[in-house]
CSV table of C-alpha atoms and ligand atoms in Angstrom, one decimal:
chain,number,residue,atom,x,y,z
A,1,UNK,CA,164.2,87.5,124.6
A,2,UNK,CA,162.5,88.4,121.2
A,3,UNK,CA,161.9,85.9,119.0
A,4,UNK,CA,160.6,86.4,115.2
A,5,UNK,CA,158.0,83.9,113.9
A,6,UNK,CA,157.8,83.6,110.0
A,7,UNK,CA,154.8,82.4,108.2
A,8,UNK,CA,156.1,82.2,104.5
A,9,UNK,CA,153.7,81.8,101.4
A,10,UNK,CA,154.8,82.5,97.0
A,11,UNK,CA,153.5,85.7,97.9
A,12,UNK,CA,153.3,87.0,101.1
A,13,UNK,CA,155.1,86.9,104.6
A,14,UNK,CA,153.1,86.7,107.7
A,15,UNK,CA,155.1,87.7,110.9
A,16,UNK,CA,154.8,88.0,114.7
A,17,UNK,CA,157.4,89.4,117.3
A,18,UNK,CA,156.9,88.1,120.7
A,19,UNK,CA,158.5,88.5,123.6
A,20,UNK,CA,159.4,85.0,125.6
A,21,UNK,CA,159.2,87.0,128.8
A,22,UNK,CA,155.5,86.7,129.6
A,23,UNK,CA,155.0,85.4,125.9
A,24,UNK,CA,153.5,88.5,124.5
A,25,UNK,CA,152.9,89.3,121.1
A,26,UNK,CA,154.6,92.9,120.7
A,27,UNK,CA,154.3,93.4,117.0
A,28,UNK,CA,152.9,91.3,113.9
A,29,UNK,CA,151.9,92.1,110.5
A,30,UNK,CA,151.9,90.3,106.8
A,31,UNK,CA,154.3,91.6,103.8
A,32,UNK,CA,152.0,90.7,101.3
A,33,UNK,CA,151.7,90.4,97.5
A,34,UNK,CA,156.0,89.6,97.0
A,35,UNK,CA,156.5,89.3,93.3
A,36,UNK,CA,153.5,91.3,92.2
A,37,UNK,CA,153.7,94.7,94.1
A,38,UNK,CA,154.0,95.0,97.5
A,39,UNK,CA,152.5,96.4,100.6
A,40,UNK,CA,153.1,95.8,104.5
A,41,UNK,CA,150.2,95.9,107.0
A,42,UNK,CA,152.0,96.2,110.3
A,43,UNK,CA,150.3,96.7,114.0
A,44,UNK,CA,151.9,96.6,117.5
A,45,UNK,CA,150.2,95.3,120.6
A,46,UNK,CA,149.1,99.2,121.6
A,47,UNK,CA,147.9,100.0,118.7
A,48,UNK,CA,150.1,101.6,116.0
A,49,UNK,CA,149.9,100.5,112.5
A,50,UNK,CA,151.5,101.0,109.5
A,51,UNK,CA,149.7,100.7,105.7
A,52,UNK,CA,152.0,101.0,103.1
A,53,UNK,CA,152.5,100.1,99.5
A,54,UNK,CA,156.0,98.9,98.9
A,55,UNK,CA,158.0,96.9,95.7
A,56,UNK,CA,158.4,93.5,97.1
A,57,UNK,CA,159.9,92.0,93.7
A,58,UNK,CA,161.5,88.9,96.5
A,59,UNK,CA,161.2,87.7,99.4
A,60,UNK,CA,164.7,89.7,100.5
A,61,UNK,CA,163.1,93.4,100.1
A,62,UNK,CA,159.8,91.8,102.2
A,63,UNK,CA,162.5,91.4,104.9
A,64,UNK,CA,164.3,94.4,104.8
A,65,UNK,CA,160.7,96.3,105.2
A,66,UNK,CA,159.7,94.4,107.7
A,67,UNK,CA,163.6,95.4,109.7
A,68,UNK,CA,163.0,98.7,109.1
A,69,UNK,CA,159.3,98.8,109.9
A,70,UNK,CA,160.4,97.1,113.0
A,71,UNK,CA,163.2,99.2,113.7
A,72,UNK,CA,162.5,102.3,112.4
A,73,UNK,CA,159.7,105.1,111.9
A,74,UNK,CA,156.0,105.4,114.6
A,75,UNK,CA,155.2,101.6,114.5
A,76,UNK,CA,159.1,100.9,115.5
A,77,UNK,CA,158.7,98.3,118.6
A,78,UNK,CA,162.6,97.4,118.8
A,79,UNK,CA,165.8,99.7,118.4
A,80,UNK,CA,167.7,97.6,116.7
A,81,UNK,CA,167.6,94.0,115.1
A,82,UNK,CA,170.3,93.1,116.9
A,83,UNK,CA,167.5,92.0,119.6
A,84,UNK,CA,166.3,90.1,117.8
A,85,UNK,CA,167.4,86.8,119.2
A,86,UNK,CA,166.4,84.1,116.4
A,87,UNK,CA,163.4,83.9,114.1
A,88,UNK,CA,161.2,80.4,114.0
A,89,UNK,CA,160.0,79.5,110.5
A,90,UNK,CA,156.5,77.6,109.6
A,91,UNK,CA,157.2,74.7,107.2
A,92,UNK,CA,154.0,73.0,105.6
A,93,UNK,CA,156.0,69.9,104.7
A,94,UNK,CA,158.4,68.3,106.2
A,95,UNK,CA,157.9,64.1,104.7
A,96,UNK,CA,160.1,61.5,106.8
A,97,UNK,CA,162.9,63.8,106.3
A,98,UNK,CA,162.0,66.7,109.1
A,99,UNK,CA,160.3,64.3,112.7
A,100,UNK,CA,161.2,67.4,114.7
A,101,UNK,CA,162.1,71.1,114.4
A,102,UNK,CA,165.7,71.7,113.5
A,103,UNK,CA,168.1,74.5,113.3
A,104,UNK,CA,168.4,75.9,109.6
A,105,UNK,CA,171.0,75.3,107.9
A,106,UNK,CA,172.3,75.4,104.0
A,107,UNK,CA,171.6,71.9,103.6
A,108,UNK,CA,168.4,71.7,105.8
A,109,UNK,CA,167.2,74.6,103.6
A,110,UNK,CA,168.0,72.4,99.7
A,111,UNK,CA,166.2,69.7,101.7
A,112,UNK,CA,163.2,72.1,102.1
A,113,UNK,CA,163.2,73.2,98.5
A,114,UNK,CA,163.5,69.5,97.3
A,115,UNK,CA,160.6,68.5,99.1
A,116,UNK,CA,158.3,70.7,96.9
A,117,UNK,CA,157.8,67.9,94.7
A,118,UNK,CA,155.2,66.9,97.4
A,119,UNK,CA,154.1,70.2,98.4
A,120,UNK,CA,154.0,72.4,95.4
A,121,UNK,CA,152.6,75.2,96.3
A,122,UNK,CA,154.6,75.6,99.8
A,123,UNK,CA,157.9,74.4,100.4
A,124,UNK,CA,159.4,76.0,97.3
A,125,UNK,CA,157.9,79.2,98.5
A,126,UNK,CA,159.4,78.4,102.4
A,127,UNK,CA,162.9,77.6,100.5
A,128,UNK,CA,163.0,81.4,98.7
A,129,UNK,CA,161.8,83.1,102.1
A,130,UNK,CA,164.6,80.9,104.4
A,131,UNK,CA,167.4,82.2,102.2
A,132,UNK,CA,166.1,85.5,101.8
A,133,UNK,CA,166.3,86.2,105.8
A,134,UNK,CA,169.5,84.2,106.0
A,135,UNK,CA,170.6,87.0,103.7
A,136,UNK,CA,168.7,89.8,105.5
A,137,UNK,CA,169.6,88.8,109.1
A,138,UNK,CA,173.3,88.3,110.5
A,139,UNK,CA,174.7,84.8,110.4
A,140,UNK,CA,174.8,84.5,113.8
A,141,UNK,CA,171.4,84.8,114.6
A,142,UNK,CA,169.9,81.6,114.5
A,143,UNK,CA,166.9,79.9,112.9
A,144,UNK,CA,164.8,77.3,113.8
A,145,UNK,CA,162.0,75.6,111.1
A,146,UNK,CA,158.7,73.8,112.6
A,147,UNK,CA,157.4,71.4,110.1
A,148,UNK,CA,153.4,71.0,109.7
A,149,UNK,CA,154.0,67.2,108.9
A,150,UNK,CA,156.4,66.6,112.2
A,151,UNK,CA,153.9,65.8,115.1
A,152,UNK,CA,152.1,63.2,112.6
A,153,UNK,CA,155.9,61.2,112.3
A,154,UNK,CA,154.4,59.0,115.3
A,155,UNK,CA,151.6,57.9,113.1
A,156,UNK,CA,152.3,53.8,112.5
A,157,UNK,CA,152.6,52.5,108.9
A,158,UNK,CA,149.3,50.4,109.0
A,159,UNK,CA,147.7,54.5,109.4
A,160,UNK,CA,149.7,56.1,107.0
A,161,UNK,CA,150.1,53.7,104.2
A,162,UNK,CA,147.7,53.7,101.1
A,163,UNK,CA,146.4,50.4,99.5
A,164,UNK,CA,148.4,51.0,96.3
A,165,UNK,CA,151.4,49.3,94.8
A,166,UNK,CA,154.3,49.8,97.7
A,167,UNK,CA,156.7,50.5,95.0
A,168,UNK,CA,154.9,53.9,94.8
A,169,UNK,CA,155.3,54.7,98.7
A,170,UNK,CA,159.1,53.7,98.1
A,171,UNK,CA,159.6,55.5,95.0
A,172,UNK,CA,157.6,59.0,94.9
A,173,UNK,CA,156.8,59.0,99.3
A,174,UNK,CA,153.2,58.7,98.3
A,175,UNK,CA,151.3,58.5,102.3
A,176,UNK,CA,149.5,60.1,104.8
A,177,UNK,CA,151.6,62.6,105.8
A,178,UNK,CA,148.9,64.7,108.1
A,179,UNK,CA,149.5,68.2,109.0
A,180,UNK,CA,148.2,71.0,111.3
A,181,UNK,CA,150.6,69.3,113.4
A,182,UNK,CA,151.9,72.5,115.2
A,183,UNK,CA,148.5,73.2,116.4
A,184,UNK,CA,147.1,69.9,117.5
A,185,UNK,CA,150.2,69.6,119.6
A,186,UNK,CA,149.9,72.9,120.7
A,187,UNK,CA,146.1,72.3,121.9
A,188,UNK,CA,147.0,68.9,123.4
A,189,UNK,CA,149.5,70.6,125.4
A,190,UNK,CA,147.5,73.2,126.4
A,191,UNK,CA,144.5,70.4,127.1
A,192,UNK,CA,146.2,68.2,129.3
A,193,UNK,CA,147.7,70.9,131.4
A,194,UNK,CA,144.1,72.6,132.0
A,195,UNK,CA,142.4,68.7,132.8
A,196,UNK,CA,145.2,68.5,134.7
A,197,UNK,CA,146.8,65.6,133.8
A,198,UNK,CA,149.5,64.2,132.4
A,199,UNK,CA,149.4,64.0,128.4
A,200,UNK,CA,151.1,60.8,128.3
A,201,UNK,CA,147.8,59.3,130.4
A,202,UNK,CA,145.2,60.5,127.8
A,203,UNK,CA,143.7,60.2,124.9
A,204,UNK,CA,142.2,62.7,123.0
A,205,UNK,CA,140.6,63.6,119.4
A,206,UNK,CA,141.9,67.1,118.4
A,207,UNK,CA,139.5,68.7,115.9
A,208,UNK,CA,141.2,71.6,114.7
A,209,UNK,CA,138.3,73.5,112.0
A,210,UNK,CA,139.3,76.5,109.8
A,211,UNK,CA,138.9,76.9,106.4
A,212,UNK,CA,141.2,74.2,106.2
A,213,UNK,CA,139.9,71.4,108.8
A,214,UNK,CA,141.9,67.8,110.3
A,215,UNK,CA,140.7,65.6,113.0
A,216,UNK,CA,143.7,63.6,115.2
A,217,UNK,CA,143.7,61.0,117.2
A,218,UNK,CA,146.5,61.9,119.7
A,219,UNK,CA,146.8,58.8,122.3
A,220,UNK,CA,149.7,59.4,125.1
A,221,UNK,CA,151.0,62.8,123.6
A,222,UNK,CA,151.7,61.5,120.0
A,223,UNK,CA,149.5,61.1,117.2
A,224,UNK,CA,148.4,57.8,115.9
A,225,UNK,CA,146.3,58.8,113.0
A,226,UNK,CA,144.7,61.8,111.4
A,227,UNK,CA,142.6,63.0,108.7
A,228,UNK,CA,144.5,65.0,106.2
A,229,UNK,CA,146.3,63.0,103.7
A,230,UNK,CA,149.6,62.7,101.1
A,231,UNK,CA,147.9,66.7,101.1
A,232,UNK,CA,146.0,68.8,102.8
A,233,UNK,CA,142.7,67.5,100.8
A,234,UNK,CA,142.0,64.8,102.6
A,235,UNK,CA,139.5,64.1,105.5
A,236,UNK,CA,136.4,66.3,106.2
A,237,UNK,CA,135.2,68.8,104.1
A,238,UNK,CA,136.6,71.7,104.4
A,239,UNK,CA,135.9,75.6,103.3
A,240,UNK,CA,137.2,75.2,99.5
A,241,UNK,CA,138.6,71.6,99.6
A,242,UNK,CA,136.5,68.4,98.8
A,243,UNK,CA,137.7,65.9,101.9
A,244,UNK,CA,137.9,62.3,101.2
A,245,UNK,CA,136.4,61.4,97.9
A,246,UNK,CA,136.5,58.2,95.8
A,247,UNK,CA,139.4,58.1,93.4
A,248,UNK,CA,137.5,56.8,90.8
A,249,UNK,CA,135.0,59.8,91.3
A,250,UNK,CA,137.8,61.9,90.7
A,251,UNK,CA,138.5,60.1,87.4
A,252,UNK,CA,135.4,59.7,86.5
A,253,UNK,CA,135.4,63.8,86.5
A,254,UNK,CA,138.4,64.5,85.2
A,255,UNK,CA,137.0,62.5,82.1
A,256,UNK,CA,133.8,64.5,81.9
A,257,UNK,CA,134.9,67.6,82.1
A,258,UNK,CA,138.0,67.1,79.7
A,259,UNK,CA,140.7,68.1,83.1
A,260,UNK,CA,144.0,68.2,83.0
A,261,UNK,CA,145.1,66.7,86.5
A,262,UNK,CA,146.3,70.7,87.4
A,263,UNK,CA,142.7,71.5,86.0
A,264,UNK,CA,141.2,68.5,88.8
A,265,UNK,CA,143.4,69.9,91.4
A,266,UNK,CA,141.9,73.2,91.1
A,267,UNK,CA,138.3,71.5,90.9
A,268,UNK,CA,138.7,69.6,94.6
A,269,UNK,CA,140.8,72.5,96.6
A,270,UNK,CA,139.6,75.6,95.3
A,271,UNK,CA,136.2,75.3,93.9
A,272,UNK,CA,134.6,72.1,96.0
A,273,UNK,CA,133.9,71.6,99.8
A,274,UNK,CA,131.3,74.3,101.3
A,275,UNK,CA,131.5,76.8,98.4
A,276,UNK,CA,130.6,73.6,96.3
A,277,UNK,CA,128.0,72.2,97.8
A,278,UNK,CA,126.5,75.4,99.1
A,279,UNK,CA,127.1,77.0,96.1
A,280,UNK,CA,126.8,80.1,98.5
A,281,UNK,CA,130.6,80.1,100.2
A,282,UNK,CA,133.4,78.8,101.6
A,283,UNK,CA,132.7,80.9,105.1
A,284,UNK,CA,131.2,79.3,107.9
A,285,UNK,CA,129.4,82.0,109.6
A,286,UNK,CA,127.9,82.9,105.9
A,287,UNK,CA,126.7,78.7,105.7
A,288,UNK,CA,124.8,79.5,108.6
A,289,UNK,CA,123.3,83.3,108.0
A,290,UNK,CA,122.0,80.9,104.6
A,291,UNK,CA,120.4,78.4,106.6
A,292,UNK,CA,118.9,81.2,108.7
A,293,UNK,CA,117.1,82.3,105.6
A,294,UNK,CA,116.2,78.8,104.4
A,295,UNK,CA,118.6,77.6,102.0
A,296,UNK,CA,118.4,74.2,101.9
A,297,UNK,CA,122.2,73.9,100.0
A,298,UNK,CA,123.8,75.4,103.3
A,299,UNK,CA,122.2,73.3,105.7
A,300,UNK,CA,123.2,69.9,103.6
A,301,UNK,CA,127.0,71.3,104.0
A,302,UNK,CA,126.8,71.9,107.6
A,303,UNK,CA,125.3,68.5,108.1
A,304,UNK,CA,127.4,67.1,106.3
A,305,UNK,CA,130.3,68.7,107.9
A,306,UNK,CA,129.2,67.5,111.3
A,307,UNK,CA,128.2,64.3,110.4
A,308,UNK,CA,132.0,63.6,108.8
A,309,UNK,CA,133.7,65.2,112.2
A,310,UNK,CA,131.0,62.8,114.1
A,311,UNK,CA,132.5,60.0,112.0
A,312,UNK,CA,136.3,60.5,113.4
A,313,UNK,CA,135.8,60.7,116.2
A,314,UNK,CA,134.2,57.6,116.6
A,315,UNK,CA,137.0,56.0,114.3
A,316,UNK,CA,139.6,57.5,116.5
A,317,UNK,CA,138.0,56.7,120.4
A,318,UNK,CA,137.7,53.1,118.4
A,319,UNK,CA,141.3,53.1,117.5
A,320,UNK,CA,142.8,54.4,120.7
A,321,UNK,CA,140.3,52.1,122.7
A,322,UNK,CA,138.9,55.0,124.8
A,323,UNK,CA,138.7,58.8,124.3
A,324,UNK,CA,139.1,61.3,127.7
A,325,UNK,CA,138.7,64.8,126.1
A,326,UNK,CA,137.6,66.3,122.7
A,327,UNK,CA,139.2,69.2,121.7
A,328,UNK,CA,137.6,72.0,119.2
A,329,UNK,CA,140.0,74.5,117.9
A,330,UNK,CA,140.6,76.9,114.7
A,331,UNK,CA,138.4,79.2,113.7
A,332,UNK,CA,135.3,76.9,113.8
A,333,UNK,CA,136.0,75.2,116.4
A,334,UNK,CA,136.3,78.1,118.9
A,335,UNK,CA,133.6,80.3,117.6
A,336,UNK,CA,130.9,78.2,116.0
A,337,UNK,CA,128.5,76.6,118.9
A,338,UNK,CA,126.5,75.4,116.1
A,339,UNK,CA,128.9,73.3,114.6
A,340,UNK,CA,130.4,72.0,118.3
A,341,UNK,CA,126.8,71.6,119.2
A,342,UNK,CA,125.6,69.4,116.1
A,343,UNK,CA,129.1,67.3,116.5
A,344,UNK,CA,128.2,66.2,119.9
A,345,UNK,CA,124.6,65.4,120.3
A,346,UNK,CA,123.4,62.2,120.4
A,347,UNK,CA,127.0,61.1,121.2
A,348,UNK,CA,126.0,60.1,124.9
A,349,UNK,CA,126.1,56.4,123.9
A,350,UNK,CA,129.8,56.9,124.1
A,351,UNK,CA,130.4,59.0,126.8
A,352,UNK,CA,129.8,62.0,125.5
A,353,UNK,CA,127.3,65.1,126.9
A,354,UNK,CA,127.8,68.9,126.0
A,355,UNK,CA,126.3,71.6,128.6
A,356,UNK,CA,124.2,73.3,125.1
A,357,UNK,CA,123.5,76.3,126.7
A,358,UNK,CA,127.1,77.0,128.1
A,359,UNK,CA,128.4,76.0,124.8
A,360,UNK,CA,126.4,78.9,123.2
A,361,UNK,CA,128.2,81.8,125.6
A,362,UNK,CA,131.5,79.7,124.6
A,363,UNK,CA,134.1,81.5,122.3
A,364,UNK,CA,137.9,81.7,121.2
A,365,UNK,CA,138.6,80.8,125.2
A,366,UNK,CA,140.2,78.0,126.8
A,367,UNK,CA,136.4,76.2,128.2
A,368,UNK,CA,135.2,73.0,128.9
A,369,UNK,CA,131.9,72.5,127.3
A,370,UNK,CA,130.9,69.3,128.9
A,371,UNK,CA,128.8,68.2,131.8
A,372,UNK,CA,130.0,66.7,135.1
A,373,UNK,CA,129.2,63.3,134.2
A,374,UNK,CA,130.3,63.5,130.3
A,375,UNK,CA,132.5,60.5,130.4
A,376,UNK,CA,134.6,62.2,127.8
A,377,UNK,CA,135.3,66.0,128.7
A,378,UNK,CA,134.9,67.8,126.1
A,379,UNK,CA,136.8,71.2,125.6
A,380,UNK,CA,137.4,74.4,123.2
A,381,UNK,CA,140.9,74.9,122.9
A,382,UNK,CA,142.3,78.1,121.0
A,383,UNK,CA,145.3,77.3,119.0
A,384,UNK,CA,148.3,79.3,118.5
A,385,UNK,CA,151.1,77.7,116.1
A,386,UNK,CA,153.0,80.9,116.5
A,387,UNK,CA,153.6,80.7,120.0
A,388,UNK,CA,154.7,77.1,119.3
A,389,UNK,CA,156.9,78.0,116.9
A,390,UNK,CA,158.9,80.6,119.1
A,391,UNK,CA,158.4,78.3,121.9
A,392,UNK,CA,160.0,75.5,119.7
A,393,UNK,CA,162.8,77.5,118.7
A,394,UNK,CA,163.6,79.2,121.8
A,395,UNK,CA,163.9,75.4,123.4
A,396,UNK,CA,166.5,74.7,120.3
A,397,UNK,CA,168.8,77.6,120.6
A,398,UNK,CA,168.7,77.1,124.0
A,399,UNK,CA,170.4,73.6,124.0
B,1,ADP,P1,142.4,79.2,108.5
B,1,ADP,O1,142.3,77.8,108.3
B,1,ADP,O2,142.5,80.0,107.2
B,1,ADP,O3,143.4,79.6,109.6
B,1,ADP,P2,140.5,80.0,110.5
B,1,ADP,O4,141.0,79.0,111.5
B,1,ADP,O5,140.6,81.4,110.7
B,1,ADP,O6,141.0,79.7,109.1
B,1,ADP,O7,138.9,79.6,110.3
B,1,ADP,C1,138.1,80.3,109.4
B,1,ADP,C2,136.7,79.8,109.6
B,1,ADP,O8,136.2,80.1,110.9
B,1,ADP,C3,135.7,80.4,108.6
B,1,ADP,O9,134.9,79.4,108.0
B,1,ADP,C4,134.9,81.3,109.5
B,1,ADP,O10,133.5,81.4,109.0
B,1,ADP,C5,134.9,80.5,110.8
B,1,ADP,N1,134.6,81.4,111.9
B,1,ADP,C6,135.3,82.5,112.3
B,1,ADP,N2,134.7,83.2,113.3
B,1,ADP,C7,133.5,82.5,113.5
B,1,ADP,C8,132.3,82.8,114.3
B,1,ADP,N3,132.3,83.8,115.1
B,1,ADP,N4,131.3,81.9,114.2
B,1,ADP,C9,131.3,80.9,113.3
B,1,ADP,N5,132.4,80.6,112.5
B,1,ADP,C10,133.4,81.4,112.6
């Protein structure tokens, strides 16, 4: 059974066709740059690829060229799209409305779109692309939309409220809402079943580290707190984004520099966080080629980044009363040994010891990274929200 996974930005379409026999990636490319020009970069799993410049003016022509790119012409992996069997959307947020993936529906998808008040630059974006393939696929094929903010639902009110007037919370939804949810349940998952246990028995602190970073504290198979925010700003420092900064430091700017609060916005998620502090860039592997040559700016970020991930995880083993696994995961997380490395030493005090020179050979695989008598196993965990995504859905349509 094929199933089509949809990762749906203003401007571009991110897709991935996998096979649920043997869960197999068969195709997977990006319609990018909808509403501006339009081109489709387009590879199957043996290699064929298609390049092409193409007028996306909406979402609906990025779906038809993805059909026929599909269907059609040398990188064709499918005859028709008739076998395709249901298509799995990515949703950044879904608030208190969305706990669990759902089937889409006309309503579910005005739901979506009304929800961009807290999610500006995403759910509006999700809306178009939703009815769009609605429009571009028959109306009997069915589709299923996973919700960044759903794992986090389990997270109690004392963890997700802010210290401001309640009125706001009941009035505008202002909370933690926490996201990277598909992939912290997905590494959980994927966790417990290679420590062989059952989820529901551990407790584990998911660091999931791209260029967009959150720590979670998932206790028994649901989350009970995490670091990302009412937005993705919040928490650790991240590749372009600030992480948890003093409001009044954000005022305090916004007066200085004379910033409108879409001016501010800009300031903390596009122009702060490693690329601020390094003033070098918002890359990882580019922090640490700096440091190699001596540049004092880099090595302060990756300190600090360590230092802040450090910080949750004590928070969270304090808060769950016991911690059995780390998990790294991302882009970071699985590749840099440097940053697992510098997270985990001098962490013995509570239970935790790294195996550093197995840790260095360690990347983008499934690995535990600890020592035999870490109290705490420690583990890298590659992510993959697609699969979870046509896993989810293929569990939905199959009820
Ligand atoms: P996104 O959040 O956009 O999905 P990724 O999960 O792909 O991002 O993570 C991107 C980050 O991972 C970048 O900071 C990049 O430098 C880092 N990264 C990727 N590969 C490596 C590597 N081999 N060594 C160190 N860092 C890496």
């Amino acid at each position: 059974m094929l199933i089509l996974v949809v990762n749906a930005g203003s401007s571009s379409l991110k897709y991935q066709l996998i096979d649920m026999d043997g869960e197999k990636v068969i195709a997977k490319g990006n319609c990018d740059r909808i509403g501006i020009d339009g081109h489709i970069s387009h590879k199957t799993a043996d290699g064929r690829t298609l390049d092409q410049d193409c007028a996306f003016p909406t979402h609906t022509e990025a779906f038809e060229k993805l059909v026929e790119t599909l269907t059609t012409g040398d990188a064709a992996v499918i005859k028709d799209m008739s076998e395709i069997s249901a298509v799995g959307h990515r949703i950044v947020q879904g608030a208190e409305v969305f706990s669990q993936t759902t089937l889409v529906t006309d309503e579910v998808i005005d739901k979506i779109d009304e929800l961009a008040d807290l999610a500006p630059v995403h759910n509006h974006a999700h809306a178009l692309a939703l009815r769009a393939c609605k429009k571009v696929f028959a109306a009997d094929v069915p589709q299923a939309v996973v919700f960044d903010t759903a794992f986090h639902q389990t997270i109690p009110p004392k963890a997700y409220m802010y210290g401001i007037p309640y009125e706001d919370y009941e009035k505008y939804h202002v909370r933690k809402y926490g996201f990277h949810g598909t992939s912290h349940r997905f590494v959980s998952a994927a966790l417990a079943q290679a420590m062989g246990k059952d989820i529901k028995d551990i407790k584990i602190v998911s660091c999931h580290l791209g260029n967009g970073s959150s720590i979670t504290a998932v206790e028994g198979g649901k989350s009970i707190d995490t670091s990302m925010g009412f937005t993705p700003l919040d928490g650790i420092i991240m590749g372009t984004r600030s992480g948890s900064i003093d409001a009044s430091a954000v005022t305090f700017l916004a007066k200085k520099h004379n910033m409108t609060p879409d001016d501010m916005s800009n300031y903390l998620n596009k122009k702060s966080g490693f690329l601020g502090v390094s003033e070098v860039s918002s890359d990882n592997r580019e922090i640490y080629t700096a440091i190699h040559e001596g540049n004092e700016k880099a090595q302060l970020t990756a300190d600090m980044l360590r230092y802040e991930i450090k910080k949750f995880i004590g928070s969270y083993a304090a808060i769950m009363n016991g911690l059995d696994a780390v998990i790294f995961t991302g882009g970071i997380g699985e590749n840099s040994w440097e940053v697992r490395e510098g997270v985990c030493s001098n962490m013995d005090f509570m239970g935790i010891k790294i195996d550093t020179e197995l840790n260095k050979t360690v990347r983008g695989e499934l690995k535990k990274i600890s020592t035999p008598d870490s109290k705490a196993e420690v583990w890298v965990v590659p992510t993959n929200e697609e699969l979870l995504i046509a896993r989810d859905t293929l569990a939905l349509i199959s009820k």
